[in-house]
Coordinates of C-alpha atoms in Angstrom, one line a residue:
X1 CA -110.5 -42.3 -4.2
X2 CA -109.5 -45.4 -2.0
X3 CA -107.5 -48.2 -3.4
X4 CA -110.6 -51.2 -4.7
X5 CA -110.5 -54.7 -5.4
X6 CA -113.1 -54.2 -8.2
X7 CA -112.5 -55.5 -11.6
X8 CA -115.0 -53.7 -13.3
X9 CA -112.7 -51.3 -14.6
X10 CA -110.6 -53.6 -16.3
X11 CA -111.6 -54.9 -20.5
X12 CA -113.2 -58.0 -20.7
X13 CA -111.1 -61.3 -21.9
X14 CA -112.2 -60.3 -25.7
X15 CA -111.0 -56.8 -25.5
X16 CA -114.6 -55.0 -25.1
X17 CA -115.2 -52.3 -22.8
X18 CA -117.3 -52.7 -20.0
X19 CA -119.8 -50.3 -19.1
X20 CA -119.4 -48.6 -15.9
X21 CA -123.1 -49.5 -14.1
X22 CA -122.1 -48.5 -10.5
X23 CA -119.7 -46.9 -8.3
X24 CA -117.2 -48.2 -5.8
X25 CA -117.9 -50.1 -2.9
X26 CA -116.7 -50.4 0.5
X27 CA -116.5 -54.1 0.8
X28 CA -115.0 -53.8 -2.6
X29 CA -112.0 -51.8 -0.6
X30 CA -108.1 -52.6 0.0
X31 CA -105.9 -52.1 2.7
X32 CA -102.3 -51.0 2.8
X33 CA -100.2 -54.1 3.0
X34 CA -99.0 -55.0 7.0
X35 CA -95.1 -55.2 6.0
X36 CA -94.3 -57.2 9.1
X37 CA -90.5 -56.8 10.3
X38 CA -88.9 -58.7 13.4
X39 CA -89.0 -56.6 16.2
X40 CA -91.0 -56.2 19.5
X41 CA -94.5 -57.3 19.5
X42 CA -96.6 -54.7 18.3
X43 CA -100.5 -55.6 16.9
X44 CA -103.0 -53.2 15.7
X45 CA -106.4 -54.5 15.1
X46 CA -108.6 -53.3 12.0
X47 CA -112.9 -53.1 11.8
X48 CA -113.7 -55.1 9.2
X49 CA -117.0 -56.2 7.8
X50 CA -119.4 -57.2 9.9
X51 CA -117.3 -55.5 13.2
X52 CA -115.2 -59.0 12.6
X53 CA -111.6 -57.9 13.6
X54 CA -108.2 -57.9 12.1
X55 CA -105.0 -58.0 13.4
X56 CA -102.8 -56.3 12.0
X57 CA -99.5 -57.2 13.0
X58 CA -96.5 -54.4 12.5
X59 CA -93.6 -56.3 14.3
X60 CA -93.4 -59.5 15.9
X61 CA -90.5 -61.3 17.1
X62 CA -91.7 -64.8 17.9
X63 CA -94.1 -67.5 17.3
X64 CA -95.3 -70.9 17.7
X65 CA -93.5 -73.6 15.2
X66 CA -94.5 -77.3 14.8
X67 CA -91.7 -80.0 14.7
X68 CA -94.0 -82.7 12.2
X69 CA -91.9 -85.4 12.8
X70 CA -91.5 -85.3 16.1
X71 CA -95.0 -83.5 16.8
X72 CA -93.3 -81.2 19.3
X73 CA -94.7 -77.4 18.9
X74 CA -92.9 -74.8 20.6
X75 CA -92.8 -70.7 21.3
X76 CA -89.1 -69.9 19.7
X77 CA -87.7 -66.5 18.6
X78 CA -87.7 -65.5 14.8
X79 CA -84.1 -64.3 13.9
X80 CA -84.4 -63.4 10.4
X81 CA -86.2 -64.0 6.8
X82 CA -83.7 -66.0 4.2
X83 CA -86.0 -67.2 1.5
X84 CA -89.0 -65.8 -0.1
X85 CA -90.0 -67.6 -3.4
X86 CA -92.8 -64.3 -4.3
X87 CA -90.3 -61.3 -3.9
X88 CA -86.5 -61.0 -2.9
X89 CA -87.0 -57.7 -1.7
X90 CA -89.1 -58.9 0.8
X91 CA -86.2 -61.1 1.8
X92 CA -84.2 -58.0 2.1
X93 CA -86.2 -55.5 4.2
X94 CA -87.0 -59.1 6.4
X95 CA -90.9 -58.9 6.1
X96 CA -92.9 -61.6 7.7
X97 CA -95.2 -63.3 5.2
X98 CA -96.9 -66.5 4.8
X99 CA -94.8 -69.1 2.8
X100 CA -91.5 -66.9 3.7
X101 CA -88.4 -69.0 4.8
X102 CA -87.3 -68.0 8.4
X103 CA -84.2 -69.0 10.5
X104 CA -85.5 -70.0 14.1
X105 CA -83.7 -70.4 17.6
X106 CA -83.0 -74.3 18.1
X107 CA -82.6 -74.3 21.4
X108 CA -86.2 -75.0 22.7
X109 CA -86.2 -78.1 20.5
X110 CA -82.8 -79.8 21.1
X111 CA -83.8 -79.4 24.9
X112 CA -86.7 -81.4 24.3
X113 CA -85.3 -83.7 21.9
X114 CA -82.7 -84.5 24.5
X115 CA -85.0 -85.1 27.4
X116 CA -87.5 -87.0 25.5
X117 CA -85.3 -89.1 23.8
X118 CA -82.0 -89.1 26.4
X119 CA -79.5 -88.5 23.8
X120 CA -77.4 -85.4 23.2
X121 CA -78.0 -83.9 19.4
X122 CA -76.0 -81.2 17.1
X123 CA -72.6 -82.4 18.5
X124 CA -70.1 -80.6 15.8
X125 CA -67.6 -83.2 14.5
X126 CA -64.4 -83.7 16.2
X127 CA -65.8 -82.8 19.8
X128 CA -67.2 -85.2 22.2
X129 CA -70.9 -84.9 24.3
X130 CA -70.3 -82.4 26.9
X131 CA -70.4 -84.2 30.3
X132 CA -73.2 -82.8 32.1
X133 CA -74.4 -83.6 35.6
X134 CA -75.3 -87.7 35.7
X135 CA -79.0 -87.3 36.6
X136 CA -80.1 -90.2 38.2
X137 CA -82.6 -92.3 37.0
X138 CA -85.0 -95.0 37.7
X139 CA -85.6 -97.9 35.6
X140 CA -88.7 -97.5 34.4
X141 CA -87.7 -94.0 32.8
X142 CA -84.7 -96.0 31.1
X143 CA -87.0 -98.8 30.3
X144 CA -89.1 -96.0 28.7
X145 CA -86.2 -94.2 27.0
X146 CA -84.4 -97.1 25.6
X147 CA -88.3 -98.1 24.2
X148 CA -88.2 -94.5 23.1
X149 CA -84.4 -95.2 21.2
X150 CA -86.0 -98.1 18.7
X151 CA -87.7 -95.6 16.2
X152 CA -86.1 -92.8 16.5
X153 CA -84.0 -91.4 13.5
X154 CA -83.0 -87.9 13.0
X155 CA -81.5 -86.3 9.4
X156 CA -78.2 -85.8 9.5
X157 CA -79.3 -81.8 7.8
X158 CA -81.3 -81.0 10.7
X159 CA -78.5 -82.2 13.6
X160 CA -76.0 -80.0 11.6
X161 CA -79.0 -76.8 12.2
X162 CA -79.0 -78.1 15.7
X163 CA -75.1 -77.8 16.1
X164 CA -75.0 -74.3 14.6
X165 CA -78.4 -73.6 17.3
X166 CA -80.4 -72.2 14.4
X167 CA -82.9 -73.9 12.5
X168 CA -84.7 -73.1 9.2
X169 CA -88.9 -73.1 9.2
X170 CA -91.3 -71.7 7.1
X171 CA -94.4 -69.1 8.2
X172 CA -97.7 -70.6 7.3
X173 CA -100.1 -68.3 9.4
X174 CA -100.7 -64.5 7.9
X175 CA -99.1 -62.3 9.7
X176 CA -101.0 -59.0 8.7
X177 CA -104.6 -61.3 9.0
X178 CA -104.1 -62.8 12.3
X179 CA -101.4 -61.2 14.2
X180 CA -99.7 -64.4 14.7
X181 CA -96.1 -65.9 13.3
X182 CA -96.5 -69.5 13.1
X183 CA -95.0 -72.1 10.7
X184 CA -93.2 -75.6 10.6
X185 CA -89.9 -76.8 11.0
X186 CA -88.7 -77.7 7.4
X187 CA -87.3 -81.5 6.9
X188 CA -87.3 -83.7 4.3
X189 CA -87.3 -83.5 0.7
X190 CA -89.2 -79.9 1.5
X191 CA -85.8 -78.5 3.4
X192 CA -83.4 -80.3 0.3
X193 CA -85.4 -78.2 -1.8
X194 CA -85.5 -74.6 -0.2
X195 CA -81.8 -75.0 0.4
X196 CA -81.3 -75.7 -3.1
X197 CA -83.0 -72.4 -4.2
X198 CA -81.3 -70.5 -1.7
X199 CA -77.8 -71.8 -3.2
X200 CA -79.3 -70.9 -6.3
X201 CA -79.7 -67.1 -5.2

């Protein structure tokens, strides 16, 4: 007997039996959980209804995560799982599910940042901007930087992330549905409040 998402079997609300009019089903039928870890890519796909497809990914080690703010989306690696509000076990065997907390490399988007903005980011106190080769530039591209400079602000939470090169995001694609490891940078009163539960733990 496969494992079924049926409820038939189950009393009703008042406590009454309910009578068993058929059998099981096969679009009634579960699949063992994907359990995705961080690792080299590897995707299995799974026939489902119609000869629509799943995939089922078993490891994946990167993905694409959105910078709202900003809107800047890049491809970064996935180092490892730190939060996950369902199930701390899941935490500890580092499974990649939707809504889990992940720690991301920063380094694709302070090199953005920094271009797009001309302005080095996650300096740690005490230590000045490392002097890189002066680039020359035209005016126009300062005209358009210092333009650039008026609205920009940046939380002082996420350029401490930046200075340590790791930042924290959260998965919101499914993993064992589509394969894929996507999420969003966290920031805001949304970051204040996953680092508060993780202090918590």
């Amino acid at each position: 007997m496969g494992i079924s998402r049926e409820g038939r079997h189950k009393r009703r609300e008042t406590g009454g039996r309910r009578s068993k009019y058929r059998k099981k089903r096969k679009f009634e039928m579960g699949r063992p959980a994907a359990m995705t870890k961080i690792g080299e890519k590897t995707i299995h796909t799974v026939r489902g209804r119609g000869g629509n497809l799943k995939f089922r990914a078993l490891r994946l080690d990167s993905g694409n995560f959105s910078w709202g703010t900003e809107v800047c989306t890049r491809k970064v690696r996935v180092l490892d799982v730190t939060y996950n509000a369902s199930n701390n076990e899941l935490v500890r065997i580092k499974t990649l599910v939707k809504g889990a907390i992940v720690v991301v490399d920063a380094h694709p988007f302070k090199e953005w940042y920094e271009s797009h903005y001309g302005v080095k980011i996650g300096i740690k106190k005490g230590q000045s901007a490392p002097e890189g080769e002066d680039v020359k530039k035209s005016a126009h591209v300062l005209k358009k930087l210092a333009a650039r400079q008026k609205g920009r602000s940046l939380e002082g939470v996420l350029d401490q992330q930046f200075s340590s090169g790791r930042l924290l995001a959260k998965i919101t694609s499914r993993p064992g549905q589509s394969g894929r490891c996507d999420g969003v940078i966290l920031e805001g009163p949304e970051l204040a409040f996953y680092q508060k539960m993780m202090a918590r733990k």
